[in-house]
Amino acid sequence: MARPRFSLTRLAGMIRKEFIQLQRDRLTFAMLIGIPMMQLILFGYAINADPKYLPAAIVQADDSEFSRSYLQALENTGYFNFIARVERREEVEHMFTAGEVLFVITIPEDFSRSLVRGERPAILLEVDATDPIAIGPAIAAVQTVTPAALNRDMEGVLQDLKAQPGPIDLRIHRRYNPENITQYNTVPGLIGVILTLTLVMVTAIALARERERGTLEYLYSMPLLPVEVMIGKITPFIVGAYIQVTIVLIAARVLFHVPILGSLWLLSLALILFIIVNLAIGFTLSTIVKTQLQASQMATFFFLPSILLSGFVFPFKGMPVWAQFIGEALPLTHFLRIVRGIMLKDAAAADIWPHIWPLMVILLVVSTVALKRYRATLD
Amino acid sequence: MTGEFVIDIRNLTKRFGELVAVDHVALKVRRGEVFGFLGPNGSGKTTTIRMICGLLTPDEGEGTCLGYDVLTQSAEIQRRIGYMTQKFSLYEDLSIQENLLFIARMYQMKDPAALVEDTLDRLALTARRRQLAGNLSGGWKQRLALGACMLHEPDLLLLDEPTAGVDPKARRDFWDQIHLLATSGITVLVSTHYMDEAERCHRLAYLANGRLLATGTGPELIEQSGLATWRLAGSGVEAVSDQLKAMPGVETVTAFGTRLHISGADHAALEKTIASLRGRADLTMEQVQPGLEDVFIHFLSDAKEAA
């Protein structure tokens, strides 16, 4: 039996049909435009949280009893999880842009000598302030702990150093979002949330709608390949999604004054991948459901963990391990890191690559499932 | 394509859970024939048609359609058949022209624009080309649907209750079209509930509860049924109608206006019953040739008894 071959003519015909239908379907169109506006206004402020065990790195040039007990004191607050000890400044930069750590504590070379002399040596606490809510409690804890952290070591001749303002001069350096503006974190994230919500929904109903209207049987009776149907159904929404993104980006600049530090081209590239992943997920759901109602239920079912476990609502690093595990499987999680990285930290392609390939893997898995599940029969 | 049969299926069976929707059905449809597919709702007509065009996978059985294997070559079959579903299945939110263009592209026709132009012309829909398909009346929808499934010049048309809910004039026009197509060599398999439509088919198959009860031409089916039919007329008809149903030899009593058709397969018993009514001044009776409707009702009551 000759396998039917992929046809560009058919695909183009399918895409054209979907475009016309999208234009005439005012409700879907309104959803594509209306939801971003609504979300943008509603999600102005994020939800409070007190995340602990945030990843931190240490640049420790002075390995003394004093520096060790200071770090121990910080660790005892429960807010820090020292995941790395770095030697060079460049590594610090990389860890920040890639989002591996939220804090870097630098203890200078002559720390213990200056300390003993009563010179109040400076300790630098650098903070990734992209997400102000995530880091707020941790910074407060450092400020409380620092003055008295070395009290036990201040014995004998050092007794006098216990007096205020304490033996250490703590300097905090907030990076990326020095003014602690919550919208800087929320608004770029909203791009991902909005795309997830609307795109999964519109494609999830795609096949169900044809089934309910009775056109699916006719579509099945024509010599169309599953992949032609899938690409045809998805393509118009890529355009729709770009319109959404444009709206949010303009709002980000005009309403919330969120900076866009990185490359727009890089952002567009990452966006297209993320958009296709979401559309593919929606299409996969639509091969499973029978009615449009079920489709929107399934889309909600997918949307809830996406919004809760991706790091949009709750700081990702503050979530329990099992929740992070689920979060890693959601495209939104990776996209949030990408979009925040590009917009707020001027991340380059190499910096976001660790979050790009998981999206590719998700796309591959989801499309395979969709094409396996889509069979052009009514069985 | 080979052989004289355009559709040749054997033992085709489809189950949905416990229910046997189509039970070992065999059909042979010749080229250029208008083949009528009859049976009550839920008898398996649609399921059989869907299996022929590859929309459902048979659980058992085998066969060919246009010389291609129905089990393995549905892609080839789909390219060469026109299928008109029971429900209007063009896109209601696309215009007439957009619908036709879409279909022409799906079948990779050369020059879709010109082809659609011709079709619009033939259907007399050129002036309304930009109207949304959903806004058409029942008769026009059905015309458009037929035009659409003819667009790719198929060799076989599968029409699933194409005239349900269409007015008599439009139905007649539709059937004239079908006969025109048949004379040009296209084979048509059409399912229907209407007796007048059944009479316009070359050959018929009657399906009930998923089983094929009879096939043949109209007269052959009447012959096969072994049915005798008497027609009663007169003012006493209503009075005897109920009591007749319980009398020996009577299988069906059907009212046609002021007349009654009384049918039964046991000729002698029926004749006795009729004879007992003779002599009533308000009744006249004569034996008539059973109509297809009498035959189908007979098949149906037989099938019910068997079930």
XYZ file of C-alpha atoms in Angstrom, chain A residues 63-369:
307
model
C 38.869 30.959 55.321
C 38.936 31.732 59.011
C 36.987 30.761 62.111
C 35.174 34.096 61.894
C 34.030 33.782 58.321
C 32.923 30.205 58.934
C 30.805 31.136 61.919
C 29.287 34.053 60.041
C 28.246 31.798 57.173
C 26.963 29.278 59.704
C 24.859 32.004 61.267
C 23.375 32.852 57.884
C 22.633 29.216 57.159
C 20.946 28.875 60.555
C 18.367 31.479 59.550
C 16.957 28.831 57.204
C 16.764 31.220 54.273
C 19.950 30.155 52.525
C 21.103 27.038 50.838
C 24.763 27.377 49.931
C 25.011 25.445 46.730
C 28.390 26.650 45.474
C 31.677 28.114 46.486
C 33.155 30.120 43.617
C 36.610 31.434 43.014
C 36.210 34.064 40.343
C 33.876 37.012 39.718
C 32.927 35.818 36.179
C 31.376 32.720 37.613
C 29.205 34.862 39.848
C 27.920 36.762 36.836
C 27.046 33.601 35.030
C 25.256 32.087 37.997
C 23.125 35.184 38.331
C 22.083 35.480 34.696
C 21.342 31.800 34.441
C 19.222 32.048 37.563
C 21.173 29.377 39.418
C 21.539 31.445 42.564
C 19.637 34.324 44.082
C 22.378 35.398 46.488
C 26.145 35.706 46.424
C 28.024 36.455 49.639
C 31.519 37.800 49.242
C 33.906 37.666 52.171
C 37.012 39.722 51.433
C 40.572 38.458 51.663
C 41.618 40.298 54.789
C 38.341 39.763 56.608
C 39.589 38.244 59.855
C 42.580 40.576 60.114
C 40.426 43.683 59.742
C 37.880 42.204 62.093
C 40.373 41.690 64.870
C 41.717 45.191 64.394
C 38.218 46.537 64.824
C 38.092 48.022 61.324
C 34.550 46.712 60.629
C 35.379 44.810 57.404
C 32.698 44.853 54.704
C 30.774 41.750 53.634
C 29.036 42.071 50.294
C 25.617 40.468 49.872
C 24.586 40.562 46.233
C 20.959 39.803 45.540
C 19.030 38.921 42.410
C 16.158 41.301 43.061
C 14.154 40.303 39.986
C 11.548 38.766 42.231
C 11.361 41.107 45.239
C 8.919 38.895 47.084
C 11.197 35.907 46.968
C 14.159 37.682 48.499
C 12.560 40.126 50.930
C 12.389 37.903 54.027
C 15.876 36.534 53.417
C 17.413 40.004 53.334
C 15.594 40.978 56.484
C 16.993 37.893 58.184
C 20.567 38.743 57.177
C 20.194 42.236 58.542
C 18.941 40.931 61.875
C 21.555 38.250 62.246
C 24.686 40.133 61.177
C 25.388 42.409 64.198
C 25.347 39.570 66.711
C 26.507 36.710 64.500
C 30.032 36.626 65.880
C 29.238 37.344 69.527
C 30.416 33.935 70.703
C 33.773 34.414 68.994
C 34.237 37.861 70.481
C 35.915 36.752 73.707
C 38.745 38.222 75.718
C 40.497 41.057 73.962
C 37.819 41.148 71.276
C 35.058 41.711 73.833
C 34.751 45.380 72.932
C 33.829 44.671 69.309
C 30.404 43.378 70.385
C 29.317 46.959 70.947
C 27.057 48.554 68.363
C 27.096 48.784 65.346
C 28.718 45.331 65.454
C 31.978 44.057 64.058
C 30.869 43.677 60.416
C 29.862 46.232 57.829
C 27.160 44.474 55.757
C 26.620 45.908 52.297
C 23.648 44.798 50.273
C 23.686 45.133 46.520
C 20.324 44.566 44.819
C 20.839 43.644 41.225
C 18.513 43.829 38.175
C 15.672 45.419 40.079
C 17.310 47.723 42.606
C 14.075 49.513 43.453
C 12.276 46.300 44.336
C 9.429 46.873 41.919
C 7.102 43.861 41.946
C 5.774 44.504 38.456
C 9.265 43.981 37.045
C 8.836 40.393 38.014
C 5.113 39.976 37.384
C 4.711 41.596 34.002
C 7.252 39.586 31.979
C 5.863 36.499 33.665
C 2.392 37.503 32.549
C 3.450 37.047 28.926
C 3.991 33.372 29.647
C 0.847 33.008 31.740
C -1.378 34.629 29.148
C 0.045 32.554 26.320
C -0.410 29.363 28.322
C -3.987 30.177 29.273
C -5.266 31.256 25.889
C -3.312 29.066 23.504
C -3.921 25.772 25.275
C -7.604 26.649 25.483
C -8.120 27.641 21.843
C -6.407 24.602 20.403
C -7.902 22.214 22.930
C -11.348 23.026 21.568
C -10.174 22.868 17.941
C -11.058 19.274 17.125
C -13.900 19.126 19.653
C -15.591 22.005 17.887
C -15.399 20.231 14.533
C -16.753 17.121 16.180
C -19.673 18.974 17.763
C -20.544 20.775 14.551
C -20.446 17.533 12.590
C -17.694 18.699 10.274
C -15.081 16.346 11.713
C -16.603 13.317 10.015
C -16.326 15.087 6.684
C -12.771 16.204 7.444
C -11.866 12.613 8.300
C -13.390 11.400 5.045
C -10.948 13.553 3.087
C -7.402 12.452 2.280
C -5.728 14.606 4.949
C -2.730 13.605 7.032
C -2.768 14.094 10.816
C 0.295 16.324 10.651
C -1.428 18.553 8.072
C -4.425 18.933 10.349
C -2.223 19.681 13.341
C -0.054 22.322 11.679
C -3.099 23.786 9.967
C -4.954 24.148 13.240
C -1.971 25.626 15.063
C -0.596 28.160 12.592
C -3.222 30.932 12.804
C -2.800 31.033 16.544
C 0.934 31.694 16.267
C -0.046 34.978 14.658
C -2.684 35.572 17.332
C -0.134 34.866 20.028
C 2.289 37.441 18.630
C -0.459 40.036 18.797
C -0.931 39.173 22.467
C 2.760 39.436 23.202
C 2.942 42.814 21.516
C 0.104 44.080 23.693
C 1.750 42.891 26.891
C 5.167 44.227 25.943
C 3.767 47.644 25.107
C 1.795 47.635 28.363
C 4.937 46.576 30.199
C 6.767 49.631 28.894
C 3.987 52.181 29.023
C 1.995 51.194 32.098
C 4.571 49.579 34.330
C 7.846 50.954 32.948
C 9.418 47.500 32.911
C 12.774 47.648 31.116
C 13.576 45.352 28.214
C 17.320 44.988 28.551
C 17.967 41.964 26.362
C 17.598 41.285 22.664
C 14.089 41.409 21.251
C 15.172 38.973 18.556
C 16.243 36.429 21.112
C 12.966 36.970 22.930
C 11.005 36.431 19.698
C 12.845 33.201 19.017
C 12.194 31.887 22.499
C 8.586 33.022 22.199
C 7.916 31.118 19.015
C 9.158 27.920 20.607
C 7.061 28.493 23.709
C 3.981 29.345 21.632
C 4.309 26.185 19.553
C 4.775 24.072 22.684
C 1.536 25.421 24.146
C -0.389 24.986 20.915
C 0.860 21.430 20.620
C -0.265 20.715 24.181
C -3.688 22.125 23.381
C -3.948 20.058 20.225
C -2.977 16.945 22.161
C -5.730 17.627 24.684
C -8.143 18.053 21.804
C -7.350 14.559 20.530
C -8.434 13.237 23.927
C -11.611 15.187 24.673
C -14.979 14.693 23.016
C -16.718 18.024 23.611
C -15.741 21.663 23.843
C -16.795 21.667 27.480
C -14.406 18.851 28.311
C -11.739 20.705 26.368
C -12.024 23.809 28.504
C -12.041 21.681 31.637
C -8.860 19.954 30.541
C -7.272 23.282 29.672
C -8.056 24.561 33.170
C -6.659 21.377 34.603
C -3.421 22.095 32.820
C -3.449 25.801 33.528
C -3.724 25.611 37.328
C -0.463 23.784 38.048
C 1.186 25.911 35.375
C 0.363 29.117 37.152
C 0.936 27.805 40.679
C 4.043 25.681 40.267
C 5.973 27.546 37.583
C 7.326 30.243 39.821
C 4.813 32.818 38.659
C 2.739 32.984 41.823
C 5.091 31.424 44.367
C 8.864 31.800 44.149
C 10.049 28.612 42.474
C 13.078 28.073 44.694
C 10.867 28.377 47.743
C 8.642 25.455 46.770
C 9.033 21.937 48.177
C 11.077 19.558 46.050
C 8.128 17.543 44.745
C 6.462 20.735 43.558
C 9.648 21.839 41.834
C 9.795 18.477 40.172
C 6.335 18.955 38.656
C 7.207 22.546 37.861
C 10.186 21.473 35.762
C 7.860 19.514 33.485
C 5.736 22.580 32.733
C 6.730 24.781 29.805
C 5.758 27.942 31.664
C 8.449 27.321 34.303
C 11.173 27.381 31.695
C 9.699 30.247 29.787
C 9.504 32.413 32.919
C 13.228 31.982 33.440
C 13.860 32.830 29.801
C 11.674 35.908 29.632
C 12.859 37.311 32.973
C 16.422 36.584 31.981
C 16.154 38.384 28.662
C 14.041 41.326 29.764
C 15.588 42.070 33.156
C 19.096 40.627 33.052
C 20.088 40.999 29.412
C 20.663 37.252 29.216
C 22.332 35.979 26.045
C 21.517 32.837 24.086
C 24.056 30.811 26.059
C 22.479 31.895 29.337
C 18.973 30.794 28.390
C 19.948 27.577 26.614
C 19.462 25.504 29.811
C 15.783 26.530 29.660
C 15.373 26.234 25.891
C 16.142 22.560 25.505
C 13.579 21.415 28.079
C 10.944 23.217 25.968
C 12.167 21.315 22.910
C 11.915 18.026 24.752
C 8.377 18.829 25.893
C 7.410 19.756 22.316
C 8.805 16.516 20.959
C 6.997 14.377 23.517
C 3.701 16.202 23.205
C 3.639 16.184 19.380
C 4.435 12.502 19.298
C 1.526 11.787 21.612
